[in-house]
PDB file of C-alpha atoms in Angstrom:
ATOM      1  CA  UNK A   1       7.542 -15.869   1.521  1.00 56.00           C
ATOM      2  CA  UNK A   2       5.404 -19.214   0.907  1.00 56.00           C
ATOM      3  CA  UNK A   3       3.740 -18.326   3.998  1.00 60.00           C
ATOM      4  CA  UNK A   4       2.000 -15.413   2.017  1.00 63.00           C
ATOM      5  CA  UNK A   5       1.413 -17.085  -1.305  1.00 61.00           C
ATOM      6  CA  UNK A   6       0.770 -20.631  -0.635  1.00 59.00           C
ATOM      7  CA  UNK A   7       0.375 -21.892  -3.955  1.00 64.00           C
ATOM      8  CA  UNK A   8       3.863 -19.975  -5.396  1.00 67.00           C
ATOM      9  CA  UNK A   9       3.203 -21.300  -8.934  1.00 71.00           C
ATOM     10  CA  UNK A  10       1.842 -17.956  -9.788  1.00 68.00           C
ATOM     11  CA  UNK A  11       5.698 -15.928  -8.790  1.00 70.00           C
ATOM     12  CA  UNK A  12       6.657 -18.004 -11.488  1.00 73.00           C
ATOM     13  CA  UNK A  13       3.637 -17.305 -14.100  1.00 76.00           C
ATOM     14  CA  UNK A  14       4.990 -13.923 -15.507  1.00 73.00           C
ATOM     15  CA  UNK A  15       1.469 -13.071 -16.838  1.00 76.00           C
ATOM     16  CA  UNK A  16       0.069 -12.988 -13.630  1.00 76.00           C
ATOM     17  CA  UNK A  17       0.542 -10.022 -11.859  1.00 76.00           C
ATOM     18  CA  UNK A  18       2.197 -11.297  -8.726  1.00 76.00           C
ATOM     19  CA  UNK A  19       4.604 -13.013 -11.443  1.00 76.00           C
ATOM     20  CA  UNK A  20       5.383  -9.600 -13.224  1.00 75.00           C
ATOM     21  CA  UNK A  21       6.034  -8.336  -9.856  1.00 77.00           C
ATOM     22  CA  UNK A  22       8.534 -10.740  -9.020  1.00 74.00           C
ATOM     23  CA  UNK A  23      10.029 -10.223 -12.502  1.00 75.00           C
ATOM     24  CA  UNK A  24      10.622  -6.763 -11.672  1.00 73.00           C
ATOM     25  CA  UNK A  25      12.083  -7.053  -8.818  1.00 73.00           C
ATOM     26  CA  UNK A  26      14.981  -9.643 -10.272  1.00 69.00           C
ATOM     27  CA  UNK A  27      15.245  -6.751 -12.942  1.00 71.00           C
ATOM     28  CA  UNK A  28      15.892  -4.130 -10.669  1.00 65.00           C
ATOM     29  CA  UNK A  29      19.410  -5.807  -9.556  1.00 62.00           C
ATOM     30  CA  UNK A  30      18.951  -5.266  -5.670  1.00 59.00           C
ATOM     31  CA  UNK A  31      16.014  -7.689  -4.545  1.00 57.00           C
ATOM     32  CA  UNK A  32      19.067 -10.271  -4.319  1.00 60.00           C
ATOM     33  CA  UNK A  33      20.734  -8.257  -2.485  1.00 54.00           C
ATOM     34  CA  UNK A  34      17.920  -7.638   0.100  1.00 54.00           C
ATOM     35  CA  UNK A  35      17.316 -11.754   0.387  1.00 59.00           C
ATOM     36  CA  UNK A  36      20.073 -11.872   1.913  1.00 58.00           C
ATOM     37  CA  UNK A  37      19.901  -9.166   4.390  1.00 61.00           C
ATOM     38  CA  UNK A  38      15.848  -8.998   5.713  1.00 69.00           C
ATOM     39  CA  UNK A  39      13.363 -11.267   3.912  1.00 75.00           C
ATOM     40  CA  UNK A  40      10.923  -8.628   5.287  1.00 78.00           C
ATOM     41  CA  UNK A  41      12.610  -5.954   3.437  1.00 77.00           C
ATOM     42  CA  UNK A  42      12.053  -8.529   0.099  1.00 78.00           C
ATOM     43  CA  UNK A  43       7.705  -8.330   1.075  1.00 82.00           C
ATOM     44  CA  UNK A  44       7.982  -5.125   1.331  1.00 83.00           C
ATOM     45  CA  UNK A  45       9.839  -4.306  -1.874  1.00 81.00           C
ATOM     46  CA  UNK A  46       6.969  -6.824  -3.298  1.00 83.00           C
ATOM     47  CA  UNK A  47       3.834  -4.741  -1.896  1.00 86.00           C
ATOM     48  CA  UNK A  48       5.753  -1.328  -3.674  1.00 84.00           C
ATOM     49  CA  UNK A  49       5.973  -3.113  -6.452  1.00 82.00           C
ATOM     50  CA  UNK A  50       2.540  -4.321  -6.947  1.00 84.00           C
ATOM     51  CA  UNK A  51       1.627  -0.817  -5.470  1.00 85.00           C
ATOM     52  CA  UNK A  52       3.564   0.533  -8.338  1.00 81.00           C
ATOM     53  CA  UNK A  53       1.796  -1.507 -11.173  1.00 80.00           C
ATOM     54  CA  UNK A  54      -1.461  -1.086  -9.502  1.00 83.00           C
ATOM     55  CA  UNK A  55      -1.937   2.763  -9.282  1.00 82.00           C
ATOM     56  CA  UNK A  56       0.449   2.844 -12.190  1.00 75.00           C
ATOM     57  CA  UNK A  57       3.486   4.656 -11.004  1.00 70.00           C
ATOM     58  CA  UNK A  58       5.631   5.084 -13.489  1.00 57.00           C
ATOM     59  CA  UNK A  59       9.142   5.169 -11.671  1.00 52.00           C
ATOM     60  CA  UNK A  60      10.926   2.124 -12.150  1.00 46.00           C
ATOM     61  CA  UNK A  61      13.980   3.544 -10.586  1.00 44.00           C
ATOM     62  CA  UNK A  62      15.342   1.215  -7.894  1.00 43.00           C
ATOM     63  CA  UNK A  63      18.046   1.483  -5.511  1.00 42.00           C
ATOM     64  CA  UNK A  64      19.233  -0.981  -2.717  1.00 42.00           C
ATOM     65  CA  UNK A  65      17.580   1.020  -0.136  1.00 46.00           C
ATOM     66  CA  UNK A  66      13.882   0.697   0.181  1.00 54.00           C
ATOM     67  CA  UNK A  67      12.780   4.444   0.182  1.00 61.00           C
ATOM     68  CA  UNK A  68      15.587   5.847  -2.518  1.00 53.00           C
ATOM     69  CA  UNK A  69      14.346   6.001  -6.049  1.00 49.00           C
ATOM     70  CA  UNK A  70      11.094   4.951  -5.030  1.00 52.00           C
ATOM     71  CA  UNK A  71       8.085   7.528  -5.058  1.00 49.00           C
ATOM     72  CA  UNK A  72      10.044  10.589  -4.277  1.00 44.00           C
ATOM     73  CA  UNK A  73       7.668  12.552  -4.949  1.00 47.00           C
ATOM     74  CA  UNK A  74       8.648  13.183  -8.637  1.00 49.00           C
ATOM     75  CA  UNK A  75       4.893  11.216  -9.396  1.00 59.00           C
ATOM     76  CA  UNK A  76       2.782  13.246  -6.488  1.00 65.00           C
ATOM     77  CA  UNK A  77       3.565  10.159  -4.169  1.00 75.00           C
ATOM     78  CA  UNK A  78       6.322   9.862  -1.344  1.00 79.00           C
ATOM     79  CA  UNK A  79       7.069   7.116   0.365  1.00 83.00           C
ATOM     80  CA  UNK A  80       8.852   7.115   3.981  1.00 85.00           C
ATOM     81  CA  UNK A  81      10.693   4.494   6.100  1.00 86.00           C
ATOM     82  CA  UNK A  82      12.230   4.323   9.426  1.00 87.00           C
ATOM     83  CA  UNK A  83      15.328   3.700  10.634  1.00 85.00           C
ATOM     84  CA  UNK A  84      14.946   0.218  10.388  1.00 82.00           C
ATOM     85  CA  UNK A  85      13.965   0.570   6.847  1.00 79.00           C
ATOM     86  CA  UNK A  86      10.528  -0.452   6.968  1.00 86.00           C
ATOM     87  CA  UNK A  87       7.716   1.583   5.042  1.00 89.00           C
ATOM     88  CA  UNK A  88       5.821   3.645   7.736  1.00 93.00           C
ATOM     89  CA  UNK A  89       4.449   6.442   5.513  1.00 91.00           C
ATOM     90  CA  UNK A  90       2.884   6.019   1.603  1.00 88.00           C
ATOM     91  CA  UNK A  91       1.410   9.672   0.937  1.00 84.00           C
ATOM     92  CA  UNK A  92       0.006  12.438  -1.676  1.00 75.00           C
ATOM     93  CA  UNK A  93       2.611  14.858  -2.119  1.00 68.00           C
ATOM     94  CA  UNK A  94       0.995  18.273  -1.143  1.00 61.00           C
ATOM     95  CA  UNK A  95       0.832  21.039  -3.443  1.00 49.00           C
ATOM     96  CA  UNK A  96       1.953  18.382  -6.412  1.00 51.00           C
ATOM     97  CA  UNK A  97      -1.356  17.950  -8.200  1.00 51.00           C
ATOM     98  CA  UNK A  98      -4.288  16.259  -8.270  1.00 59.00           C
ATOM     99  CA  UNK A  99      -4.883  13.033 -10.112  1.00 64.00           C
ATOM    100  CA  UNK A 100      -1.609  11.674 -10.762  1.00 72.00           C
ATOM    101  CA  UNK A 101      -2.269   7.709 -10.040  1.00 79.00           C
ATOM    102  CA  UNK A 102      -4.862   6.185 -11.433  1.00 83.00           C
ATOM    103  CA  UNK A 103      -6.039   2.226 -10.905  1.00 87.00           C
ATOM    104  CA  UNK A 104      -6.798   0.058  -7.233  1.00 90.00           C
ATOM    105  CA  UNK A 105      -5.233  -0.504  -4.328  1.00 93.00           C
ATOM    106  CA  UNK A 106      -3.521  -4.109  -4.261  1.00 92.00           C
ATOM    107  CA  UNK A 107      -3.898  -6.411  -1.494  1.00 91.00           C
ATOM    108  CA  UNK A 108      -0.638  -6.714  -0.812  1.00 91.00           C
ATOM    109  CA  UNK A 109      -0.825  -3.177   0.916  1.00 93.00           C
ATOM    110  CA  UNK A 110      -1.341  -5.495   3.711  1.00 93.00           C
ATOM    111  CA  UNK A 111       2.561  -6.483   3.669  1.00 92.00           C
ATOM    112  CA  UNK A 112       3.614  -3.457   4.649  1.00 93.00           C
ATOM    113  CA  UNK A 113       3.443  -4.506   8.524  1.00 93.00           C
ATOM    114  CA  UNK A 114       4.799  -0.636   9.808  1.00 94.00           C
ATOM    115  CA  UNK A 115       2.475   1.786   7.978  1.00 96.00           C
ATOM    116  CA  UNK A 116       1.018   4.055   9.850  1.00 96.00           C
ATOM    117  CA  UNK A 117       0.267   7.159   7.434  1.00 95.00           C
ATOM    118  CA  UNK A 118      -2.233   5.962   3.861  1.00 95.00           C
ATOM    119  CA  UNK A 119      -2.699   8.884   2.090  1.00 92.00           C
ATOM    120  CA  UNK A 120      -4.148   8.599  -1.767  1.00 90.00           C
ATOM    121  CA  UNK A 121      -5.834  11.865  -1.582  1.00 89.00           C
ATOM    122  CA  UNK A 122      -7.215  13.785  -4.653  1.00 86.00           C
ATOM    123  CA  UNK A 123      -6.246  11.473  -6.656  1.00 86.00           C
ATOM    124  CA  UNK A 124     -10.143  10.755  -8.874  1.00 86.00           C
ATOM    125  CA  UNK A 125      -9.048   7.846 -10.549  1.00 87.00           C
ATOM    126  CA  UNK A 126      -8.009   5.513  -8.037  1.00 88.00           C
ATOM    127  CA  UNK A 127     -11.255   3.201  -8.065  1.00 90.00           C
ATOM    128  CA  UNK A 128     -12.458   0.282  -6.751  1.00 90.00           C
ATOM    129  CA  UNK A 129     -12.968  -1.053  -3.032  1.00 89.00           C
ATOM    130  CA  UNK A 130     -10.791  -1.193  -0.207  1.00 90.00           C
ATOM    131  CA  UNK A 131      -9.183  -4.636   0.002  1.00 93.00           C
ATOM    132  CA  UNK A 132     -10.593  -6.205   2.910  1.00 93.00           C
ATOM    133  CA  UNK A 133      -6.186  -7.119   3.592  1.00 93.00           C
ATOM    134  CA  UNK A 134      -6.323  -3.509   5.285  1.00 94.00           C
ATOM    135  CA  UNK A 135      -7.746  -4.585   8.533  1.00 94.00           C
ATOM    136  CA  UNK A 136      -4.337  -6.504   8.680  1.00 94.00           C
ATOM    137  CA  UNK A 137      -2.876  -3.366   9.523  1.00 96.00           C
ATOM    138  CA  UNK A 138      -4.753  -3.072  12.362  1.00 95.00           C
ATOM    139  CA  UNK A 139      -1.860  -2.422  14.689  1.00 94.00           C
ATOM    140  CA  UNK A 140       0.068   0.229  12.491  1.00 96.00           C
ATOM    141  CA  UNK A 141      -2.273   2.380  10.824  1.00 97.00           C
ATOM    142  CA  UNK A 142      -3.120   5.916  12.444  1.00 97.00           C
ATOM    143  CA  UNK A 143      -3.674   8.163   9.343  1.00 97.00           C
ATOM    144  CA  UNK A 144      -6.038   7.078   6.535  1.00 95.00           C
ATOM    145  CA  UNK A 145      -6.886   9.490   3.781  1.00 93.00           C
ATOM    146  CA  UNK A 146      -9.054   8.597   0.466  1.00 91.00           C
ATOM    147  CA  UNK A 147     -10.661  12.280  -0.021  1.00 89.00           C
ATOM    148  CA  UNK A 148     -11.138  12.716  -3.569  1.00 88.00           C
ATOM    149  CA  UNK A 149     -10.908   9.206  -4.492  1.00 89.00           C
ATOM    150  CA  UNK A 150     -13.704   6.850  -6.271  1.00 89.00           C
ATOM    151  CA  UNK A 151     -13.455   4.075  -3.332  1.00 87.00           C
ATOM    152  CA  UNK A 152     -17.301   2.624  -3.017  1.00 81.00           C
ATOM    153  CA  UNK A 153     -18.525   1.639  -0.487  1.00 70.00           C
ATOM    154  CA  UNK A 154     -19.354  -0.985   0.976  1.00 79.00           C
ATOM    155  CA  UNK A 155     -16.123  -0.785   3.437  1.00 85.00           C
ATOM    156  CA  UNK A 156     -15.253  -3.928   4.295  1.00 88.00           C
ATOM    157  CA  UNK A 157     -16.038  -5.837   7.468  1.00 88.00           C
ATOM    158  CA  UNK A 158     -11.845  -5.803   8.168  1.00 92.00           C
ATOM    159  CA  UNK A 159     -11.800  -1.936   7.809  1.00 92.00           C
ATOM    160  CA  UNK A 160     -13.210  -1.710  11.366  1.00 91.00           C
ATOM    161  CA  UNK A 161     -10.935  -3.650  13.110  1.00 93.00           C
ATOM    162  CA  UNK A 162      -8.323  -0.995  12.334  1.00 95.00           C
ATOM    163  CA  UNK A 163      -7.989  -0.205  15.808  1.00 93.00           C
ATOM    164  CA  UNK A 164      -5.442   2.172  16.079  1.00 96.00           C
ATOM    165  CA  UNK A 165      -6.462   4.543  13.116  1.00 96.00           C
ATOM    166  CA  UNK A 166      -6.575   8.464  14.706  1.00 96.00           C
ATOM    167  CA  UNK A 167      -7.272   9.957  11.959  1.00 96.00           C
ATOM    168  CA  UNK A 168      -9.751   9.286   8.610  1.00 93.00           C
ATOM    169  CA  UNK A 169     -10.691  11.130   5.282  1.00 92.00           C
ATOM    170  CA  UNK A 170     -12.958   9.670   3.225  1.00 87.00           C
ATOM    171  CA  UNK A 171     -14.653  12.715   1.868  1.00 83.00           C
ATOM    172  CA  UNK A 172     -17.032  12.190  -0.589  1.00 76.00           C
ATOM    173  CA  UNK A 173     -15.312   8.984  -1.462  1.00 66.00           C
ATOM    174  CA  UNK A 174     -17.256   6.620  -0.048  1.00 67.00           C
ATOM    175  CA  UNK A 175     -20.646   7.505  -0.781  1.00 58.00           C
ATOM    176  CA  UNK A 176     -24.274   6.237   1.038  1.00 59.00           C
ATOM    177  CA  UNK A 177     -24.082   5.514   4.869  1.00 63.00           C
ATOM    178  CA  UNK A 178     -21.275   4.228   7.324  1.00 70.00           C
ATOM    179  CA  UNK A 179     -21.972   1.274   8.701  1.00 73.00           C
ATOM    180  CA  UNK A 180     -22.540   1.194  12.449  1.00 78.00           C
ATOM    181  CA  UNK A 181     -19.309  -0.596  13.277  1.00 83.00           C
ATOM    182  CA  UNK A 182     -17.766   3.148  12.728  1.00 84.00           C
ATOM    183  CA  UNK A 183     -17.956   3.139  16.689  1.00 84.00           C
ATOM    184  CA  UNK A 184     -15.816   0.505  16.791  1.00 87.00           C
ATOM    185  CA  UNK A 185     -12.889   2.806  15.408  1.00 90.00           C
ATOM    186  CA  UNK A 186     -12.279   4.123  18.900  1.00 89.00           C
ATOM    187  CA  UNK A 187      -9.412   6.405  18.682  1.00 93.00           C
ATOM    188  CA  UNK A 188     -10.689   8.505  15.963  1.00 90.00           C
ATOM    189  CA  UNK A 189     -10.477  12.436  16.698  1.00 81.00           C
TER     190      UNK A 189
END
């Protein structure tokens, strides 16, 4: 955990947003629980639930198991884990709606090590840039899809190291020109 934070003053700060987090996860009665069973269970937990506060889901239902209670789809946004329990999928539900989250995407997207399938689609008021944490997920991420969000551009340098992405959708999201290093992307269909 102090590998990621450095400084972990700022867990403790419960004005700062990494502090609410953490606040909210002692709350929810079950990050104990996970401690003590997969500390990367407890980063992941902590990436949903800055996730959460940043696009401003409002479920605040929590259950021991990572993907129960936890954007079923009841907010236009599903979440999907594996067998081992790790987050591979974070996606629009289809047919569901447009503009249901609203806010940025939070660096610690990045924690979520197995994610394969990003998917924030038609949904106008998430805004900002891409954190440039993404290109962490350069060995995990195939399916990328901001259609019909207000990401600007410029995409950041990171973005192009994510060398396994197959698919992307960034619509008229990200307006102006793609940078050159688009090539780069290889395995794009």
């Amino acid at each position: 955990f102090t590998q990621y934070f450095g400084d972990i003053n700022r867990l403790y700060d419960t004005t700062s947003p990494e502090g609410g987090a953490v606040q909210r996860m002692a709350s929810d009665g079950t990050s104990a629980l996970l401690c003590t069973l997969d500390e990367d269970l407890v980063m992941e937990r902590y990436a949903l639930t800055m996730f959460n506060a940043s696009v401003g889901l409002e479920s605040q239902v929590w259950q021991a198991h990572q993907c129960y209670g936890w954007g079923s789809g009841k907010e236009g946004i599903e979440i999907t884990c594996n067998e081992d329990d790790k987050v591979i999928s974070i996606g629009s539900v289809a047919g569901f709606g447009t503009d249901m989250l609203g806010g940025t995407i939070p660096t610690e997207i990045s924690l979520l090590s197995h994610l394969s399938t990003f998917d924030l689609s038609n949904n106008w008021d998430i805004v900002g840039t891409l954190p440039t944490e993404i290109g962490l997920l350069k060995s995990s991420l195939t399916h990328l899809n901001l259609r019909g969000t207000r990401i600007t551009e410029p995409l950041p340098r990171e973005f192009f190291e994510l060398s396994t992405l197959t698919y992307l959708d960034l619509g008229e999201s990200v307006g102006g020109t793609i940078a050159t290093e688009i090539g780069l992307l290889s395995k794009l269909k």
